[in-house]
Coordinates of C-alpha atoms and ligand atoms in Angstrom, one line a residue:
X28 CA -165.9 -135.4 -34.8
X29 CA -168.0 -134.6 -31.8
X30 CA -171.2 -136.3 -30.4
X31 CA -174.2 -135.1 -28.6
X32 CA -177.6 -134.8 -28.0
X33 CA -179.8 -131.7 -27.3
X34 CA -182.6 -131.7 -25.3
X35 CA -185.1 -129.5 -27.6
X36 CA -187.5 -129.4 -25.2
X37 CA -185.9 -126.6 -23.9
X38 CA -186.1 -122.9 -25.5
X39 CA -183.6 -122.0 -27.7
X40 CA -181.5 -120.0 -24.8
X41 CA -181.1 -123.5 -22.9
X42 CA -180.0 -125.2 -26.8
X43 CA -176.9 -122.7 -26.9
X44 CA -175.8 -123.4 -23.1
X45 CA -176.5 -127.1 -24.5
X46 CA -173.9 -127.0 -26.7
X47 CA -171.4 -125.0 -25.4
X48 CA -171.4 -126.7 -22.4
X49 CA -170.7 -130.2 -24.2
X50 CA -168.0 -128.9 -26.0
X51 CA -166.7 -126.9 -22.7
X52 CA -166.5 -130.8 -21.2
X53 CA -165.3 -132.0 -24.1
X54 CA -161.9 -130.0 -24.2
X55 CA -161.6 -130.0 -20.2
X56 CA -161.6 -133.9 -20.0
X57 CA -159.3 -134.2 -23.0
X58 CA -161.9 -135.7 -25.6
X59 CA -161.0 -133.2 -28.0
X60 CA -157.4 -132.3 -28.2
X61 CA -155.4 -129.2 -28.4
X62 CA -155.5 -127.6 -32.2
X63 CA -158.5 -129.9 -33.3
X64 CA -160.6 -128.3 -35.6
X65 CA -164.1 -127.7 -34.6
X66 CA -167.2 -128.4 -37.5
X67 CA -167.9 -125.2 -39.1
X68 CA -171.1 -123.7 -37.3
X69 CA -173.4 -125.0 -40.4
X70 CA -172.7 -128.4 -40.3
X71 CA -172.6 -128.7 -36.3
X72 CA -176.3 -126.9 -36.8
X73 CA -177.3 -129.8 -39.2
X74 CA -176.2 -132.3 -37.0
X75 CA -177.6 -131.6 -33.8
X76 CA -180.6 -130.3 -35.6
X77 CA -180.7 -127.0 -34.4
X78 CA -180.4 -123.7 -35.7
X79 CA -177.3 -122.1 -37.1
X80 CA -177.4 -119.0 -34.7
X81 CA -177.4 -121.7 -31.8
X82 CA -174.3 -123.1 -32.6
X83 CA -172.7 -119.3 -33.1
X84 CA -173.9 -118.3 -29.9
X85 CA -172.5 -121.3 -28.5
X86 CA -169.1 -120.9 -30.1
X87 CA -168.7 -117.2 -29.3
X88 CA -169.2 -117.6 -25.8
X89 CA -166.4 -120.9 -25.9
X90 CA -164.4 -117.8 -28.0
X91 CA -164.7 -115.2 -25.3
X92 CA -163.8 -117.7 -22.6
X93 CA -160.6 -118.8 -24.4
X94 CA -161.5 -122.6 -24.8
X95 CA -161.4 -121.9 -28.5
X96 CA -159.6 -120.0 -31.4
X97 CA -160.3 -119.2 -34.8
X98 CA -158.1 -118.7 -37.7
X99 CA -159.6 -116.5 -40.3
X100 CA -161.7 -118.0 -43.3
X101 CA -160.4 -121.3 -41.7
X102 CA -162.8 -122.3 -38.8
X103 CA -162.5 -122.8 -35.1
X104 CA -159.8 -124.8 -33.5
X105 CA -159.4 -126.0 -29.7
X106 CA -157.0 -124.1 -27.7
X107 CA -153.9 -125.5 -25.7
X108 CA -155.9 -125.4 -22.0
X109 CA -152.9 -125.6 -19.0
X110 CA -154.6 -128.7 -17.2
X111 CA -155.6 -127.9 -13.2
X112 CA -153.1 -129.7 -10.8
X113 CA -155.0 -131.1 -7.6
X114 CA -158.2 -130.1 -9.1
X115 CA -161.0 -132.3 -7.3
X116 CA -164.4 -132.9 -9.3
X117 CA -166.6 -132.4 -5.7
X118 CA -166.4 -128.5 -3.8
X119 CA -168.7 -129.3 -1.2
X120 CA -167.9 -129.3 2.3
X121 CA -164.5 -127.8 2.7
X122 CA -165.2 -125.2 5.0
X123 CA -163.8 -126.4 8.0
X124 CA -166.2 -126.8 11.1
X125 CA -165.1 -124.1 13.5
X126 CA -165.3 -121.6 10.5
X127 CA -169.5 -122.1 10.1
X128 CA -171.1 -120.0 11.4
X129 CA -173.9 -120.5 14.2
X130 CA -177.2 -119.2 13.6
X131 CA -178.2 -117.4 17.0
X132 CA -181.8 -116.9 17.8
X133 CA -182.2 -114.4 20.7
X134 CA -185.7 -115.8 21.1
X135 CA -187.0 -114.5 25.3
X136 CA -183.7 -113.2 25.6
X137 CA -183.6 -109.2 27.1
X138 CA -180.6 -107.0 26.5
X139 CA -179.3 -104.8 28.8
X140 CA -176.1 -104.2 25.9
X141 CA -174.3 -101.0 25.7
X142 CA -174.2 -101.3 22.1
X143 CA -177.4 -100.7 21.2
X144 CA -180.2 -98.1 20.2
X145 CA -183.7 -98.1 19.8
X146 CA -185.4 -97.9 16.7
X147 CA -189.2 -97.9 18.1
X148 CA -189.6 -94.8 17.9
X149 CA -187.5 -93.6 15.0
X150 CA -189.4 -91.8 12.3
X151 CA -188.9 -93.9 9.3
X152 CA -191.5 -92.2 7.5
X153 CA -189.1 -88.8 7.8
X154 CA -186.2 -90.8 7.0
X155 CA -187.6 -92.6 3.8
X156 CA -188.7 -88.6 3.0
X157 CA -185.7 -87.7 3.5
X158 CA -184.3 -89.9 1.4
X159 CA -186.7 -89.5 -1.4
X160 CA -185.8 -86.0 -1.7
X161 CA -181.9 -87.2 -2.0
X162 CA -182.7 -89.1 -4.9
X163 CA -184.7 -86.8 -6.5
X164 CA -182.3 -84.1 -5.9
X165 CA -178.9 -86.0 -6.1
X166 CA -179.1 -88.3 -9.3
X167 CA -175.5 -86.9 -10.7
X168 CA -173.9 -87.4 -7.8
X169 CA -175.5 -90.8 -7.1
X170 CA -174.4 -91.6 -10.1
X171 CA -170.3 -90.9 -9.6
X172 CA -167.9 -91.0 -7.0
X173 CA -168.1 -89.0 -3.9
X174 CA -165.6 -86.9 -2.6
X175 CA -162.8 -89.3 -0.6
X176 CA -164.7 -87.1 2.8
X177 CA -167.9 -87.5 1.6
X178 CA -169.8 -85.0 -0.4
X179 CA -169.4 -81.0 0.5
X180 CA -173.2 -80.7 1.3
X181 CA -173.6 -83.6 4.0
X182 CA -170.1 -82.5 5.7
X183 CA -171.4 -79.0 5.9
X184 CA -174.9 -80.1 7.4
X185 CA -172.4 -82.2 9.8
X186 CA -170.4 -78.9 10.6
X187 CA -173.9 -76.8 11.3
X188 CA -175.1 -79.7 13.5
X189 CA -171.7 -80.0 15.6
X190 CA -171.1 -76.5 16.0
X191 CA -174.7 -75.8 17.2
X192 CA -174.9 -79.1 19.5
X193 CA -171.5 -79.5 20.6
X194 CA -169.9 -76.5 20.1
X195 CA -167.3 -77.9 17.8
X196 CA -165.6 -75.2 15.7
X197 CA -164.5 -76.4 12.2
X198 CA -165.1 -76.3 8.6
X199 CA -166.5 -78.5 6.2
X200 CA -163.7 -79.1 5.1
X201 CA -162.5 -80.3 8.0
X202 CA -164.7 -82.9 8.1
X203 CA -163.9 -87.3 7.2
X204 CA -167.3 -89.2 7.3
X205 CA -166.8 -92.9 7.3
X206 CA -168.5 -96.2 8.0
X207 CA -167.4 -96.4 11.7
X208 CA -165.7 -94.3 14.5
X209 CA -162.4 -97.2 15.0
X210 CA -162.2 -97.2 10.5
X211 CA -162.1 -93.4 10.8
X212 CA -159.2 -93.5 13.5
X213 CA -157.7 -96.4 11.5
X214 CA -158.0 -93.9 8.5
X215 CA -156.2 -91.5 11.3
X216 CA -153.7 -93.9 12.9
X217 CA -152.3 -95.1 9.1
X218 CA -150.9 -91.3 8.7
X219 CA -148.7 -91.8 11.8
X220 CA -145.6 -93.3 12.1
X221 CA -144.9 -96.0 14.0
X222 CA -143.1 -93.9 16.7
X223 CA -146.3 -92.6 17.9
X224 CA -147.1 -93.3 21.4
X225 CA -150.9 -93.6 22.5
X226 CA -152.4 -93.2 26.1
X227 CA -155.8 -94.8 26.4
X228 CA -158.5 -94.6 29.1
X229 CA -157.9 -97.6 31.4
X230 CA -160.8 -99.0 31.4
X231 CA -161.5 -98.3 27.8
X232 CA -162.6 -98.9 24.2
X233 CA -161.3 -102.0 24.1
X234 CA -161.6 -102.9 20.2
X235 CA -160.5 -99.6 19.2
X236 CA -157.2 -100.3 21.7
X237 CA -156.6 -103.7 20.5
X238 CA -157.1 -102.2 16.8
X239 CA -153.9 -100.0 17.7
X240 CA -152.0 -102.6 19.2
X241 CA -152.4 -104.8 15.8
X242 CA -151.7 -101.8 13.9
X243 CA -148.0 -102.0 15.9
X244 CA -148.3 -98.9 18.0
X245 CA -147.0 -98.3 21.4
X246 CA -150.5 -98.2 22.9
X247 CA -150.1 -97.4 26.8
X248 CA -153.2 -97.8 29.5
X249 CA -153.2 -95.5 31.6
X250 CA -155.0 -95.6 35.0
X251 CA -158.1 -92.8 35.7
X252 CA -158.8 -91.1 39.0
X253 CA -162.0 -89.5 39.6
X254 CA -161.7 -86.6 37.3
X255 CA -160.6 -89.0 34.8
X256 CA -157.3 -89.9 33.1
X257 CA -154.4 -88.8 35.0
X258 CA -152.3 -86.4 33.0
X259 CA -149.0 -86.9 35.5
X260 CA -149.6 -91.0 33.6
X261 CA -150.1 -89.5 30.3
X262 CA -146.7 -87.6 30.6
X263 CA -145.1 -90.4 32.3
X264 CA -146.1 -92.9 29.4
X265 CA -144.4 -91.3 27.1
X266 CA -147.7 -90.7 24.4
X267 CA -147.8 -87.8 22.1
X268 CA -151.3 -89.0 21.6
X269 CA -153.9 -89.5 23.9
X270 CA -157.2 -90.9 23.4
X271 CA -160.2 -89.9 25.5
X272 CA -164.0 -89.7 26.3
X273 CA -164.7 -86.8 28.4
X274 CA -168.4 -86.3 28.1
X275 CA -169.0 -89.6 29.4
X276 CA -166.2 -91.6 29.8
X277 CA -166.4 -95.0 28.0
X278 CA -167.1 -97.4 29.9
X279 CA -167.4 -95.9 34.0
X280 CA -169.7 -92.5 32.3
X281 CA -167.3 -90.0 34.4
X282 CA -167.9 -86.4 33.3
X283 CA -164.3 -84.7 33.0
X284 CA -164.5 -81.6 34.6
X285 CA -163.4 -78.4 33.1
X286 CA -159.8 -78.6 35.2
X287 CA -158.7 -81.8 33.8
X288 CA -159.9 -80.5 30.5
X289 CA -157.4 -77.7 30.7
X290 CA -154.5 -79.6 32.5
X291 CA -155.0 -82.5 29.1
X292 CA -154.8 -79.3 26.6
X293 CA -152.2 -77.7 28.4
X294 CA -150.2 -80.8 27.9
X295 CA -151.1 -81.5 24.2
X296 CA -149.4 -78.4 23.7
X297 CA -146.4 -78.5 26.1
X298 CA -144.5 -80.3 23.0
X299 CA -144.6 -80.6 19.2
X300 CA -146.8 -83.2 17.8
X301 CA -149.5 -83.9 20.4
X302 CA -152.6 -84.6 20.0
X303 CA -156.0 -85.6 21.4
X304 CA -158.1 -87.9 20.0
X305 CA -161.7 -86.9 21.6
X306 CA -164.0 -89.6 21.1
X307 CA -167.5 -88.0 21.6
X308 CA -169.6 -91.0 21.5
X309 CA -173.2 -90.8 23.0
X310 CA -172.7 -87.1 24.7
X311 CA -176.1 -86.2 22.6
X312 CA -177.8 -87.9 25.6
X313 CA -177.7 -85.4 28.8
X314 CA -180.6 -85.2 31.5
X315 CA -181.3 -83.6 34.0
X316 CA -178.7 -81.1 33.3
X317 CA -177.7 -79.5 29.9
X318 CA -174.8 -80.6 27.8
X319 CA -171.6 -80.1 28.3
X320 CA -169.7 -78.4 25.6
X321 CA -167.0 -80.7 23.9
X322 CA -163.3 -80.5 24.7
X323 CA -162.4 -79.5 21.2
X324 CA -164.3 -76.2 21.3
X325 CA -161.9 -75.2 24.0
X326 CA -159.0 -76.0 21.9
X327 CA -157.3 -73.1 20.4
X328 CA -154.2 -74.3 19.1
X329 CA -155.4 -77.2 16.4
X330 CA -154.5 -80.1 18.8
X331 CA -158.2 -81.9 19.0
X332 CA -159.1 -84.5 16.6
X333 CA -163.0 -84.6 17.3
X334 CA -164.8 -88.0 17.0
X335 CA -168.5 -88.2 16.1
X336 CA -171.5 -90.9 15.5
X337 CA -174.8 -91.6 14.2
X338 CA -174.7 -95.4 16.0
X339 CA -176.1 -94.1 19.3
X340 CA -178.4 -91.3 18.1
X341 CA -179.7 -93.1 15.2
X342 CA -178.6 -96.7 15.3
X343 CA -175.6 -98.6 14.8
X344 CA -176.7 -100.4 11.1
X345 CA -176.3 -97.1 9.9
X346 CA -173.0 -97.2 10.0
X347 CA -171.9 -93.1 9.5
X348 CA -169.6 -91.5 11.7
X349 CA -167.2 -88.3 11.5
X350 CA -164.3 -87.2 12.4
X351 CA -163.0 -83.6 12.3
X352 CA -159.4 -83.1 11.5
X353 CA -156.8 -80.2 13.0
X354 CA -155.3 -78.1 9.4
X355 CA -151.8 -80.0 9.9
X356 CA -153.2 -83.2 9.7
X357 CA -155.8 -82.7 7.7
X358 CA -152.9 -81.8 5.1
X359 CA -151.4 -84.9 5.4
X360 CA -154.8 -87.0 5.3
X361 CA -155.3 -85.0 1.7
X362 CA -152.1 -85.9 0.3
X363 CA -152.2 -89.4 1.5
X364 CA -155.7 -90.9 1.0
X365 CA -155.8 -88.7 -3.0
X366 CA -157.0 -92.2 -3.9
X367 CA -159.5 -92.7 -1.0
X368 CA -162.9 -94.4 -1.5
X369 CA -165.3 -93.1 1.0
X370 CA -166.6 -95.9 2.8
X371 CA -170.2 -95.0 3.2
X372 CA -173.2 -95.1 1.3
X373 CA -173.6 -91.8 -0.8
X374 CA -177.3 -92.0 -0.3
X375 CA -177.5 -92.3 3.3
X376 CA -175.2 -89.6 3.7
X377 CA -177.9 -87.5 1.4
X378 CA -180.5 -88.7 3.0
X379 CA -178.8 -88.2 6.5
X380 CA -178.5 -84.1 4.8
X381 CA -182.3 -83.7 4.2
X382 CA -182.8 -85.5 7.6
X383 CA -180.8 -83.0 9.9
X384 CA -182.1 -79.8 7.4
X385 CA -185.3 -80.8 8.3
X386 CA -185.1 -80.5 12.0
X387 CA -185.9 -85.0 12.1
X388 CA -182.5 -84.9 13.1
X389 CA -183.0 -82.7 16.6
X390 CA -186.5 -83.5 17.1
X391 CA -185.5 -87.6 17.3
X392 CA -182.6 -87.0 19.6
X393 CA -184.9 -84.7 21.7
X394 CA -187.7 -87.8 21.8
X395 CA -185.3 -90.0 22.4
X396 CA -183.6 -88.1 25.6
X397 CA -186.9 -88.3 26.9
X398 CA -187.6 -91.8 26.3
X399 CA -183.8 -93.0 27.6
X400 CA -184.3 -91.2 30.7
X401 CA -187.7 -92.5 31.9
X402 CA -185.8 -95.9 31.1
X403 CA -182.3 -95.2 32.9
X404 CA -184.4 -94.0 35.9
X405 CA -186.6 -96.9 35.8
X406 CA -183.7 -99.8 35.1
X407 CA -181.8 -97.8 38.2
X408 CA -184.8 -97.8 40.9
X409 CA -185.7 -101.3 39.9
X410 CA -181.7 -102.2 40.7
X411 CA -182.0 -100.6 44.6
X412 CA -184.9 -102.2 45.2
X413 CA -183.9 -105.7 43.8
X414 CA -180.5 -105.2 45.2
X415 CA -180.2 -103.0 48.0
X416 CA -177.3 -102.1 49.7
X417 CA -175.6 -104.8 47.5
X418 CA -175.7 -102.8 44.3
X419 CA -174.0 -99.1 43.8
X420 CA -174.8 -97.5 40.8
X421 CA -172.6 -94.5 39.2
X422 CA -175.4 -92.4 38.5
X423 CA -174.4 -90.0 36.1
X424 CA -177.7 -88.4 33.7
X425 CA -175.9 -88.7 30.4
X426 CA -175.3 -91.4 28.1
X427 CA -176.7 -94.8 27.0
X428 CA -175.2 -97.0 30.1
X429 CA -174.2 -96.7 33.8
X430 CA -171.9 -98.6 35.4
X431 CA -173.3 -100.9 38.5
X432 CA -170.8 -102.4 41.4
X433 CA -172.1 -105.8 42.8
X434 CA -171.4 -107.4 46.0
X435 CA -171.2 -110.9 45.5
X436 CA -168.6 -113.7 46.1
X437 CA -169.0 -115.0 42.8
X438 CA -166.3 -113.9 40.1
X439 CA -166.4 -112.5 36.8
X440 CA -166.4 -116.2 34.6
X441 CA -169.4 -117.4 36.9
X442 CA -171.4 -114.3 36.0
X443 CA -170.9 -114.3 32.9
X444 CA -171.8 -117.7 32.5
X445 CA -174.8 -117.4 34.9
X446 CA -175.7 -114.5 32.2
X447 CA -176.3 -117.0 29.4
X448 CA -177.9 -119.2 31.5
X449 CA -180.4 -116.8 32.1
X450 CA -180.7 -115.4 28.6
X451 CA -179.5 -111.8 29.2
X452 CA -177.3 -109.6 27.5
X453 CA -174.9 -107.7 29.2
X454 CA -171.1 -107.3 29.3
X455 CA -168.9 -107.0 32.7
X456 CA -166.1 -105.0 33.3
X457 CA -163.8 -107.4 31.8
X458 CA -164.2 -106.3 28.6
X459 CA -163.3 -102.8 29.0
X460 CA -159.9 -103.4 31.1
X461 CA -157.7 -102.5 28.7
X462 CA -154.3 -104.1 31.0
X463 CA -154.7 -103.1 34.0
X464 CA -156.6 -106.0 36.4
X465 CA -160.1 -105.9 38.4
X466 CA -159.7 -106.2 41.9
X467 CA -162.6 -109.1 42.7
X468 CA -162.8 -107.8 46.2
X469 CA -166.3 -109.6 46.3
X470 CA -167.2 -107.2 43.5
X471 CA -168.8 -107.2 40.2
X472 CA -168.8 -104.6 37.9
X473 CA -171.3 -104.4 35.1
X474 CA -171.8 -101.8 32.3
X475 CA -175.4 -102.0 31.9
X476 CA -177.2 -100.2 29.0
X477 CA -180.5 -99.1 28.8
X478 CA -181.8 -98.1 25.0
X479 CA -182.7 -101.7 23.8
X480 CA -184.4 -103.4 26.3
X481 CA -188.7 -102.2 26.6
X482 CA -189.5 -100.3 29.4
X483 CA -192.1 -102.7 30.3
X484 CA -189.4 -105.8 30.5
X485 CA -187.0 -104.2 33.0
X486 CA -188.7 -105.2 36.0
X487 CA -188.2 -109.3 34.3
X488 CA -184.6 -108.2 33.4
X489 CA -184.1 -106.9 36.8
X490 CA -185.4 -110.1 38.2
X491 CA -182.9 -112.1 36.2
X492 CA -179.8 -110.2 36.9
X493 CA -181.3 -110.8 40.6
X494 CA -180.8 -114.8 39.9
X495 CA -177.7 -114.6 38.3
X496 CA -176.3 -113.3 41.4
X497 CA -178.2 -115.3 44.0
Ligands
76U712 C1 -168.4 -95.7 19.4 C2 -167.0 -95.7 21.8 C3 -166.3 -95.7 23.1 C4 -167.3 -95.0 19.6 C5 -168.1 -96.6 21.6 C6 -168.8 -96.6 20.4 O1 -168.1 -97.3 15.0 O2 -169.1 -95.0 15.2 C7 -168.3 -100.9 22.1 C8 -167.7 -102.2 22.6 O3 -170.5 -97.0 15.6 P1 -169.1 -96.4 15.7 O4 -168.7 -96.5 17.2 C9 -169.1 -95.6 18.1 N1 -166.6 -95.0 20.8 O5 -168.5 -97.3 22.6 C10 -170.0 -97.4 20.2 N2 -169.9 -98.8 20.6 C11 -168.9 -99.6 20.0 C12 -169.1 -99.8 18.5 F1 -170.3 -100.4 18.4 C13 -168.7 -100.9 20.7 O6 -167.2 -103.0 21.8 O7 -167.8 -102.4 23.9

């Protein structure tokens, strides 16, 4: 026999839990044994003083949970529970201490990141339009899986937008959409076999190199000149892959020019199997000048695997980014990822559709050029007139960041610290040298971005860079 009491103060819902959490204890501490018969659901109810459907509801859950049986027209019986070995009472506090997490308030501090965008002056209203018209148009396919790619319609709005913006001839189906440029290369990468030899920008992409290098490829740095990566290195590596930025080379902003362009296809097709990853990050931001077609429009022979984002246009939360595939390996993406989940949010990729039919799309990156460029002008006069002769700035009119060459006698671990000190954001050349080591010839390179930080605090972030180096 089992003893308890119920708390009827409670509704009836709470009586149930009552009573089937007693019993629960009951058979998990041993109190009622293995086999034991449990009083029929009637007499329990009498007992207890509480109705019958309580006591059912009770013993279906215990049922469904597998601490009880039932034989038929016989009653209910307690199971034969395996006991927990090492099983302590308390779970509190066993997440070690270096594995909590800090809770970082950037309160007063100014970014001068290269990973960020601006979102004051993106047109939410548009957007939540946008994506009112998604749902109201897209329920069905809402409501199922989308296509391993991402659906038809958003690739082809993709495909429109590329070829008109970047020149980038493909189909639809051409087209992978995923949460993240290095997840779609991943996506890539997972195709190859371990053979494969890569060729990165030295400096470079670092996450997206240490990605490949985890992923047990032969991943070789190779050393840039001024037209950017050297192609006699390429060869001499070894690679039958080479990844590159050539509208704005990540992190230094180089522009490739149109020889180098030609000499790096001209090798991708001096052998079977080469390929050119061409990862077209922020080249949606151009002044001064107009943009410069991608390298994969001058590709005729399928050897350009074309690299796209919304982080730097839109902003980086948004997480959707593309890449276009050559026929040959889009073949063997088909047959391998049959089973792939697409990675991003079906209706931000529909909403993303309405947003670029619409012309939102065009007219935000146009708004947005204009804003970035008073800004990049701005944060680069307020350097030479801080600085001086002691800063040299690669000014190249594209992109979300410059690079900026300090003379100072301090090295790279005292600016860095210096930079928290003075509650800035920014990130030194460190990070971007992939193996290859910084000369500290009484220099001090920073990559210094320019889309986060308010037009009217670059004169205070200028100041503070000033007092980290003096
Ligand atoms: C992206 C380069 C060189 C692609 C980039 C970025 O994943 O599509 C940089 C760092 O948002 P995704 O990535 C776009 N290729 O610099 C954007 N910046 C990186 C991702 F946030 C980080 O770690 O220095």
């Amino acid at each position: 026999m089992i003893y308890f009491l119920i708390d009827k103060k409670l509704d009836s819902h709470f009586i149930y839990q009552q009573i089937y959490k007693e019993i629960k204890n009951n058979i998990l501490k041993g109190r009622m044994k293995p086999n034991d018969k449990l009083p029929s659901k009637r007499t329990l109810a009498k007992q207890l003083d509480v109705s019958v459907n309580s006591v059912m509801n009770a013993y279906d859950q215990l049922l469904a949970e597998g601490y009880i049986y039932t034989l038929e027209r016989k009653g209910y019986y307690v199971e034969n529970i395996t006991q927990f070995i090492n099983h302590k009472e308390s779970v509190k506090n066993t997440l070690p201490a270096d594995l909590r997490e800090t809770i970082f308030t950037s309160e007063g501090r100014l970014s001068l990141s290269h990973m960020t965008s601006s979102l004051s002056l993106f047109p939410f209203k548009e957007w939540l339009k946008s994506q009112e018209k998604a749902i109201k148009n897209h329920s069905k396919e809402l409501s199922e899986m989308p296509h391993p790619q991402g659906p038809y319609l958003v690739r082809k709005s993709i495909c429109q937008l590329i070829a008109l913006t970047r020149g980038v001839i493909c189909e639809p189906e051409q087209i992978v959409i995923g949460a993240g440029t290095k997840s779609l290369v991943r996506q890539l990468m997972e195709l190859r076999k371990k053979e494969t030899v890569i060729a990165m920008e030295d400096p470079g992409y670092s996450r997206l190199y240490h990605l490949l290098k985890k992923m047990n490829f032969d991943t070789r740095p190779v050393k840039m000149d001024k037209k950017g990566i050297i192609i006699e290195e390429v060869e001499r590596s070894g690679a039958n892959f080479a990844v590159v930025t050539p509208s704005h080379q990540f992190p230094t902003g180089k522009i490739m020019p149109i020889s180098r362009r030609i000499e790096l296809l001209n090798w991708s097709i001096s052998s079977d199997d080469r390929y050119i990853i061409e990862d077209d990050y922020d080249s949606e931001f151009k002044y001064e000048t107009d943009h410069i077609p991608s390298l994969q429009s001058l590709d005729r022979n399928h050897r350009v695997i074309y690299t796209g984002t919304f982080s730097k246009t839109m902003f980086p939360g948004l997480r959707i980014s593309y890449m276009v595939l050559p026929p040959k390996l889009l073949r063997a993406h088909r047959e391998y990822y049959a089973d792939l989940i697409q990675s991003c949010n079906t209706l931000s990729l529909f909403t993303l559709h309405y947003f670029i039919e619409s012309g939102e799309y065009i007219r935000h990156i146009k708004r947005m050029n204009h804003h970035y460029e008073i800004k990049r002008k701005k944060l680069i006069k307020e350097l030479q007139h801080r600085f001086k002769h002691k800063v040299s700035i690669e000014n190249v009119p594209a992109g979300l960041h410059f690079l900026a060459q300090f003379k100072t006698p301090l090295d790279y671990g005292e600016i860095e610290k210096r930079a928290i000190l003075e509650n800035i954001e920014i990130y030194t050349m460190r990070r971007f040298m992939l193996e290859h080591t910084i000369e500290e010839d009484n220099r001090i390179s920073l990559v210094l971005g320019f889309a986060n930080i308010q037009e009217e605090k670059i004169n205070e972030a200028v100041d503070r860079l000033h007092l980290m180096f003096s």
